[in-house]
Coordinates of C-alpha atoms and ligand atoms in Angstrom, one line a residue:
M53 CA -29.6 -33.3 -4.4
K54 CA -25.8 -33.8 -4.8
G55 CA -25.5 -30.3 -6.4
H56 CA -27.5 -28.8 -3.5
L57 CA -25.2 -30.5 -0.9
R58 CA -22.1 -29.1 -2.7
G59 CA -23.7 -25.7 -2.7
A60 CA -24.1 -25.9 1.1
S61 CA -20.6 -27.1 1.8
N62 CA -19.1 -24.3 -0.3
K63 CA -21.1 -21.8 1.4
R64 CA -20.0 -23.2 4.8
R65 CA -16.4 -23.0 3.5
A66 CA -16.8 -19.4 2.5
M67 CA -18.3 -18.4 5.8
T68 CA -15.4 -20.1 7.7
L69 CA -13.0 -18.3 5.6
L70 CA -14.8 -15.0 6.2
L71 CA -14.6 -15.5 9.9
V72 CA -11.0 -16.6 10.0
V73 CA -9.9 -13.5 7.9
S74 CA -12.0 -11.2 10.1
A75 CA -10.5 -12.7 13.3
L76 CA -6.9 -12.1 11.9
L77 CA -7.8 -8.6 11.1
L78 CA -9.3 -8.0 14.5
A79 CA -6.1 -9.6 16.0
A80 CA -3.9 -7.3 13.8
A81 CA -5.9 -4.2 15.3
C82 CA -5.3 -5.2 18.9
G83 CA -2.3 -4.4 21.2
A84 CA 0.0 -1.4 21.6
T85 CA 0.7 0.6 18.7
P86 CA 3.9 2.4 19.5
Q87 CA 4.4 3.5 15.9
S88 CA 1.0 4.7 15.1
I89 CA 0.2 7.7 13.0
L90 CA -3.1 7.9 14.6
E91 CA -1.6 9.3 18.0
P92 CA 0.2 12.5 16.8
T93 CA 2.1 14.4 19.3
T94 CA 3.4 17.3 17.2
A95 CA 1.5 19.8 15.1
S96 CA 3.1 18.5 12.0
A97 CA 2.0 14.9 12.7
R98 CA -1.6 16.4 13.4
R99 CA -1.7 17.9 10.0
S100 CA -0.9 14.6 8.3
L101 CA -3.7 12.9 10.4
E102 CA -6.2 15.6 9.5
L103 CA -5.4 15.1 5.7
L104 CA -5.5 11.3 6.1
S105 CA -9.0 11.6 7.7
V106 CA -10.4 13.7 4.9
V107 CA -8.8 11.5 2.5
F108 CA -10.1 8.3 4.2
W109 CA -13.7 9.5 4.6
A110 CA -13.9 10.7 0.8
S111 CA -12.7 7.2 0.0
V112 CA -15.4 5.7 2.0
V113 CA -18.1 7.8 0.4
V114 CA -16.8 7.1 -3.1
F115 CA -16.5 3.4 -2.4
V116 CA -20.1 3.2 -1.0
L117 CA -21.6 5.2 -3.9
V118 CA -19.8 3.2 -6.7
E119 CA -20.2 -0.3 -5.0
G120 CA -23.8 0.5 -4.1
A121 CA -24.5 1.6 -7.7
L122 CA -22.7 -1.5 -9.0
V123 CA -24.5 -3.9 -6.9
Y124 CA -27.9 -2.1 -7.5
V125 CA -27.4 -2.5 -11.4
L126 CA -26.2 -5.9 -11.1
I127 CA -29.4 -7.1 -9.3
R128 CA -31.9 -4.8 -11.0
Y129 CA -30.9 -5.6 -14.5
R130 CA -29.7 -9.2 -14.2
R131 CA -30.5 -11.6 -17.0
R132 CA -33.7 -13.4 -16.3
R133 CA -35.2 -16.5 -18.0
G134 CA -36.4 -15.8 -21.5
D135 CA -34.4 -12.5 -21.9
G136 CA -33.2 -12.1 -25.3
L137 CA -29.9 -9.9 -26.2
P138 CA -30.5 -6.5 -24.5
R139 CA -30.7 -3.2 -26.6
Q140 CA -27.1 -2.4 -27.6
T141 CA -26.1 1.2 -26.6
H142 CA -22.6 2.8 -27.1
G143 CA -21.8 5.5 -24.6
N144 CA -23.6 8.2 -22.8
T145 CA -22.1 11.6 -23.2
R146 CA -23.7 13.1 -20.2
L147 CA -22.7 10.3 -17.8
E148 CA -19.2 10.2 -19.1
I149 CA -18.7 13.6 -18.4
A150 CA -20.0 13.4 -14.9
W151 CA -17.8 10.6 -13.9
S152 CA -14.8 12.4 -15.4
I153 CA -15.5 15.6 -13.6
A154 CA -16.3 14.2 -10.1
P155 CA -13.0 12.7 -9.4
V156 CA -11.1 15.9 -10.7
I157 CA -13.2 18.0 -8.3
L158 CA -12.4 15.5 -5.3
V159 CA -8.6 15.6 -6.2
V160 CA -8.7 19.6 -6.5
V161 CA -10.4 19.8 -3.0
I162 CA -7.7 17.5 -1.4
A163 CA -4.9 19.5 -3.3
V164 CA -6.3 22.6 -1.9
L165 CA -6.4 21.2 1.7
T166 CA -2.9 19.8 1.3
V167 CA -1.0 22.8 0.1
P168 CA -1.2 24.9 3.3
K169 CA -0.1 21.8 5.2
I170 CA 2.9 21.6 3.0
F171 CA 3.8 25.1 3.7
A172 CA 3.2 24.9 7.5
D173 CA 5.7 21.8 7.4
A174 CA 8.3 23.8 5.8
D175 CA 8.4 26.5 8.6
G176 CA 11.9 27.1 9.6
A177 CA 13.9 27.4 12.9
E178 CA 13.5 30.2 15.4
A179 CA 16.1 31.8 17.7
D180 CA 15.8 29.2 20.5
T181 CA 15.4 26.1 18.4
L182 CA 17.6 23.1 19.2
R183 CA 19.6 21.9 16.3
V184 CA 20.2 18.2 15.9
R185 CA 22.0 16.4 12.9
A186 CA 20.7 12.9 12.4
I187 CA 23.0 10.9 10.3
G188 CA 21.9 7.5 8.6
H189 CA 24.6 4.7 8.6
Q190 CA 24.2 1.3 7.5
W191 CA 22.5 0.3 9.8
W192 CA 22.0 2.7 12.8
F193 CA 21.4 6.2 13.4
E194 CA 24.0 8.9 14.7
F195 CA 22.8 12.1 16.5
V196 CA 25.0 15.1 16.8
Y197 CA 24.0 18.2 18.8
P198 CA 26.5 20.7 17.3
E199 CA 25.8 23.8 19.6
L200 CA 26.0 21.2 22.7
G201 CA 29.1 19.3 21.5
I202 CA 27.3 16.0 21.9
V203 CA 27.4 12.8 19.9
T204 CA 25.4 9.7 20.5
A205 CA 23.7 6.9 18.7
N206 CA 20.3 5.3 18.3
E207 CA 18.6 7.4 21.0
L208 CA 17.7 10.9 20.3
H209 CA 16.9 13.0 23.5
L210 CA 14.7 16.1 23.1
P211 CA 13.2 18.5 25.6
V212 CA 9.3 18.7 25.7
G213 CA 7.7 21.9 24.4
R214 CA 10.8 23.1 22.7
S215 CA 11.2 23.4 18.9
V216 CA 13.9 21.4 17.3
E217 CA 15.3 21.5 14.0
I218 CA 16.4 18.0 12.7
Q219 CA 18.8 18.0 10.0
L220 CA 19.0 14.8 7.9
K221 CA 22.2 13.5 6.4
S222 CA 23.3 10.2 5.2
D223 CA 26.8 8.7 5.4
D224 CA 26.5 6.2 2.7
V225 CA 23.0 5.1 0.9
L226 CA 19.5 6.4 1.1
H227 CA 17.8 6.1 4.5
S228 CA 14.6 7.6 5.7
F229 CA 13.8 9.2 9.0
W230 CA 10.4 8.2 10.4
V231 CA 9.0 8.5 13.8
P232 CA 5.4 8.2 13.1
R233 CA 4.1 9.9 16.3
L234 CA 6.2 12.9 15.5
R235 CA 6.2 13.5 11.9
G236 CA 5.9 11.9 8.3
K237 CA 9.0 10.2 6.6
L238 CA 11.7 12.3 5.3
D239 CA 14.7 10.9 3.3
M240 CA 18.2 11.0 4.5
V241 CA 20.0 11.5 1.1
P242 CA 23.7 11.3 0.5
G243 CA 25.4 14.6 -0.3
R244 CA 22.2 16.7 0.6
V245 CA 20.6 18.0 3.9
N246 CA 17.0 17.7 4.4
K247 CA 15.5 19.2 7.4
F248 CA 12.3 20.0 9.4
V249 CA 11.2 21.6 12.5
I250 CA 8.8 20.2 15.0
T251 CA 7.8 21.0 18.6
P252 CA 7.2 17.6 20.7
E253 CA 4.2 18.2 22.8
S254 CA 4.2 15.4 25.3
S255 CA 6.9 13.3 27.1
G256 CA 7.5 9.9 26.2
T257 CA 9.6 7.5 24.2
F258 CA 8.7 7.4 20.5
L259 CA 9.8 4.5 18.4
G260 CA 11.4 5.4 14.9
Q261 CA 12.9 3.4 12.1
C262 CA 14.4 3.7 8.9
A263 CA 11.7 3.8 6.2
E264 CA 13.8 3.5 3.0
F265 CA 15.4 0.3 1.7
C266 CA 19.1 0.7 2.5
G267 CA 20.6 -3.0 2.4
I268 CA 20.2 -6.2 4.0
A269 CA 19.7 -4.9 7.7
H270 CA 17.3 -2.1 6.7
A271 CA 14.5 -3.8 8.8
L272 CA 17.0 -3.8 11.8
M273 CA 17.6 0.0 11.6
K274 CA 15.6 1.4 14.4
F275 CA 15.8 4.3 17.0
R276 CA 14.3 5.9 19.9
V277 CA 13.3 9.6 20.5
V278 CA 13.1 10.2 24.2
V279 CA 11.1 13.3 24.9
E280 CA 11.6 14.5 28.4
S281 CA 11.2 17.5 30.6
E282 CA 13.7 20.5 30.2
A283 CA 15.4 19.6 33.5
A284 CA 15.8 15.9 32.7
F285 CA 17.1 16.9 29.1
D286 CA 19.6 19.3 30.9
A287 CA 20.7 16.6 33.2
W288 CA 21.3 14.1 30.1
V289 CA 23.2 16.7 28.2
A290 CA 25.4 17.4 31.4
N291 CA 26.2 13.7 31.8
E292 CA 26.8 13.3 28.0
K293 CA 29.4 15.9 28.1
T294 CA 31.5 14.1 30.6
A295 CA 34.2 11.6 29.8
R296 CA 33.7 7.9 30.3
A297 CA 33.4 6.7 33.9
P298 CA 36.4 5.1 35.1
P299 CA 36.1 1.4 35.4
A300 CA 34.5 0.7 38.9
S301 CA 35.7 -3.0 39.2
E302 CA 38.6 -5.3 38.1
Q303 CA 36.3 -7.1 35.5
A304 CA 35.4 -3.5 34.1
Q305 CA 39.2 -2.8 34.1
A306 CA 39.9 -5.9 32.2
G307 CA 37.1 -4.8 29.7
E308 CA 38.5 -1.6 29.2
A309 CA 42.0 -3.3 28.5
L310 CA 40.3 -5.4 25.8
L311 CA 39.1 -2.3 23.7
A312 CA 42.6 -1.9 22.1
A313 CA 43.6 -5.8 22.3
K314 CA 40.1 -6.6 20.3
G315 CA 40.5 -3.6 17.8
C316 CA 37.4 -1.8 19.3
V317 CA 39.2 1.5 19.2
A318 CA 39.5 1.5 15.4
C319 CA 35.7 2.1 15.0
H320 CA 34.3 3.4 18.3
T321 CA 34.8 6.4 20.4
I322 CA 34.9 6.3 24.2
R323 CA 36.1 9.7 25.5
G324 CA 38.7 9.2 28.4
T325 CA 40.2 6.2 26.8
N326 CA 42.3 5.8 23.5
A327 CA 39.1 4.7 21.6
A328 CA 38.5 7.3 19.0
G329 CA 37.2 5.5 15.9
V330 CA 34.4 7.2 14.0
I331 CA 33.0 4.2 12.0
G332 CA 30.8 2.9 14.5
P333 CA 28.5 4.3 17.2
E334 CA 29.9 6.6 19.9
L335 CA 30.0 4.5 23.1
T336 CA 31.0 7.0 25.8
H337 CA 27.7 6.7 27.7
V338 CA 26.4 3.5 26.0
G339 CA 25.4 2.1 29.4
S340 CA 22.7 4.9 29.7
R341 CA 20.9 3.8 26.7
S342 CA 17.7 1.4 26.8
H343 CA 18.8 -0.5 23.6
I344 CA 21.7 -1.6 21.8
A345 CA 22.4 -2.4 18.2
A346 CA 20.0 0.2 16.7
G347 CA 17.0 -0.6 18.9
I348 CA 17.3 -4.4 18.3
L349 CA 18.5 -5.7 21.6
P350 CA 17.6 -4.4 25.1
N351 CA 20.7 -3.1 26.9
T352 CA 21.1 -5.8 29.5
R353 CA 24.0 -8.2 30.2
E354 CA 22.1 -10.7 28.2
G355 CA 21.6 -8.4 25.2
L356 CA 25.2 -7.2 25.3
S357 CA 26.6 -10.6 25.5
T358 CA 24.3 -11.8 22.7
W359 CA 25.7 -9.1 20.5
L360 CA 29.4 -9.4 21.4
S361 CA 29.2 -13.2 20.8
G362 CA 27.9 -12.9 17.4
P363 CA 27.0 -9.5 15.8
Q364 CA 26.3 -11.2 12.5
D365 CA 23.7 -13.6 14.2
V366 CA 21.7 -10.6 15.6
K367 CA 22.2 -8.3 12.4
P368 CA 23.3 -10.1 9.6
G369 CA 25.4 -8.1 7.1
N370 CA 26.5 -5.3 9.6
F371 CA 30.0 -3.9 9.5
M372 CA 31.1 -4.8 13.0
V373 CA 34.5 -6.7 12.8
I374 CA 35.1 -8.5 16.2
P375 CA 37.5 -11.4 16.6
E376 CA 35.7 -14.5 18.4
L377 CA 35.8 -13.7 22.3
S378 CA 36.1 -16.3 25.2
D379 CA 33.3 -16.4 27.6
D380 CA 35.3 -14.4 30.1
E381 CA 36.2 -11.7 27.6
V382 CA 32.6 -11.2 26.8
E383 CA 31.8 -11.0 30.5
Y384 CA 34.5 -8.3 31.1
L385 CA 33.3 -6.3 28.1
V386 CA 29.5 -6.4 29.1
T387 CA 30.6 -5.4 32.7
Y388 CA 32.6 -2.4 31.2
L389 CA 30.1 -1.3 28.8
Q390 CA 27.2 -1.6 31.3
G391 CA 29.4 0.8 33.6
L392 CA 29.5 3.5 30.8
K393 CA 26.4 5.3 32.2
Ligands
CUA69 CU1 18.4 2.8 6.6 CU2 16.7 1.5 5.6

């Protein structure tokens, strides 16, 4: 009786566990999935998804067949009361050949499907391809448009429907450029240029992130790709080419005066001022970006003052060196930076 009760409570516990795990899995599957590879918006990302589907369904079939056979054998040939030692056999040549050959065939099929996709992904630039250099830094992304004379950070703008060649470099250690909805990962390797060509097919903001462990703030190294109409892109380019907007208020003027006093000029460039450093992100039009600190904080007064009051609290280990600022100084700088549209 006691054993029977214990069995029932064990069963109940197992059921509860199963329910909790299922609920957690369901919850994990809910909500927005801005970095999903299941919603491709380029031919390259679609090719990856096609391959993933083939591999996934092949795995499902193999799983069902193997587990089905296993469960059948376990039940059909289980030990019954009064059974002695079964007849001892060693090996079955035909079976062993079969289960060696079957996986090889499967792998060959997947390889044959993969190779043309690798070649398609290696397609190069055309005459009207836009070229962008993406440079990985600990822990932010720099984007250079050599033909347009633009340098920006953490927000890459691209025109929809036009092919773009992204050349990947690194300034320090290994990083990896990954925007799941646009393409699979590709490493940013010091001393080497990796590149790929894609044509974004729909407008929108696509989240990207460094996908190679690159130091303490690796997980806080994000970026955005803004894919927009040709007209919106041209307007963005025209604005990016201009020097910084002159400070529009006394507070903003005080903010600009702090650039030299606090040493910002040594690391950041703000065209139109004496700030010409090339160590940190370009800030000439930082006010027009949606986020700061490599996609970590929203570009609001609150976000900016959080960052300026303690960059190490937001992104531990980052290389921004800034003396402690008074509340007023933070206010002036925030007003100034927000005005840099
Ligand atoms: Cu850069 Cu991880």
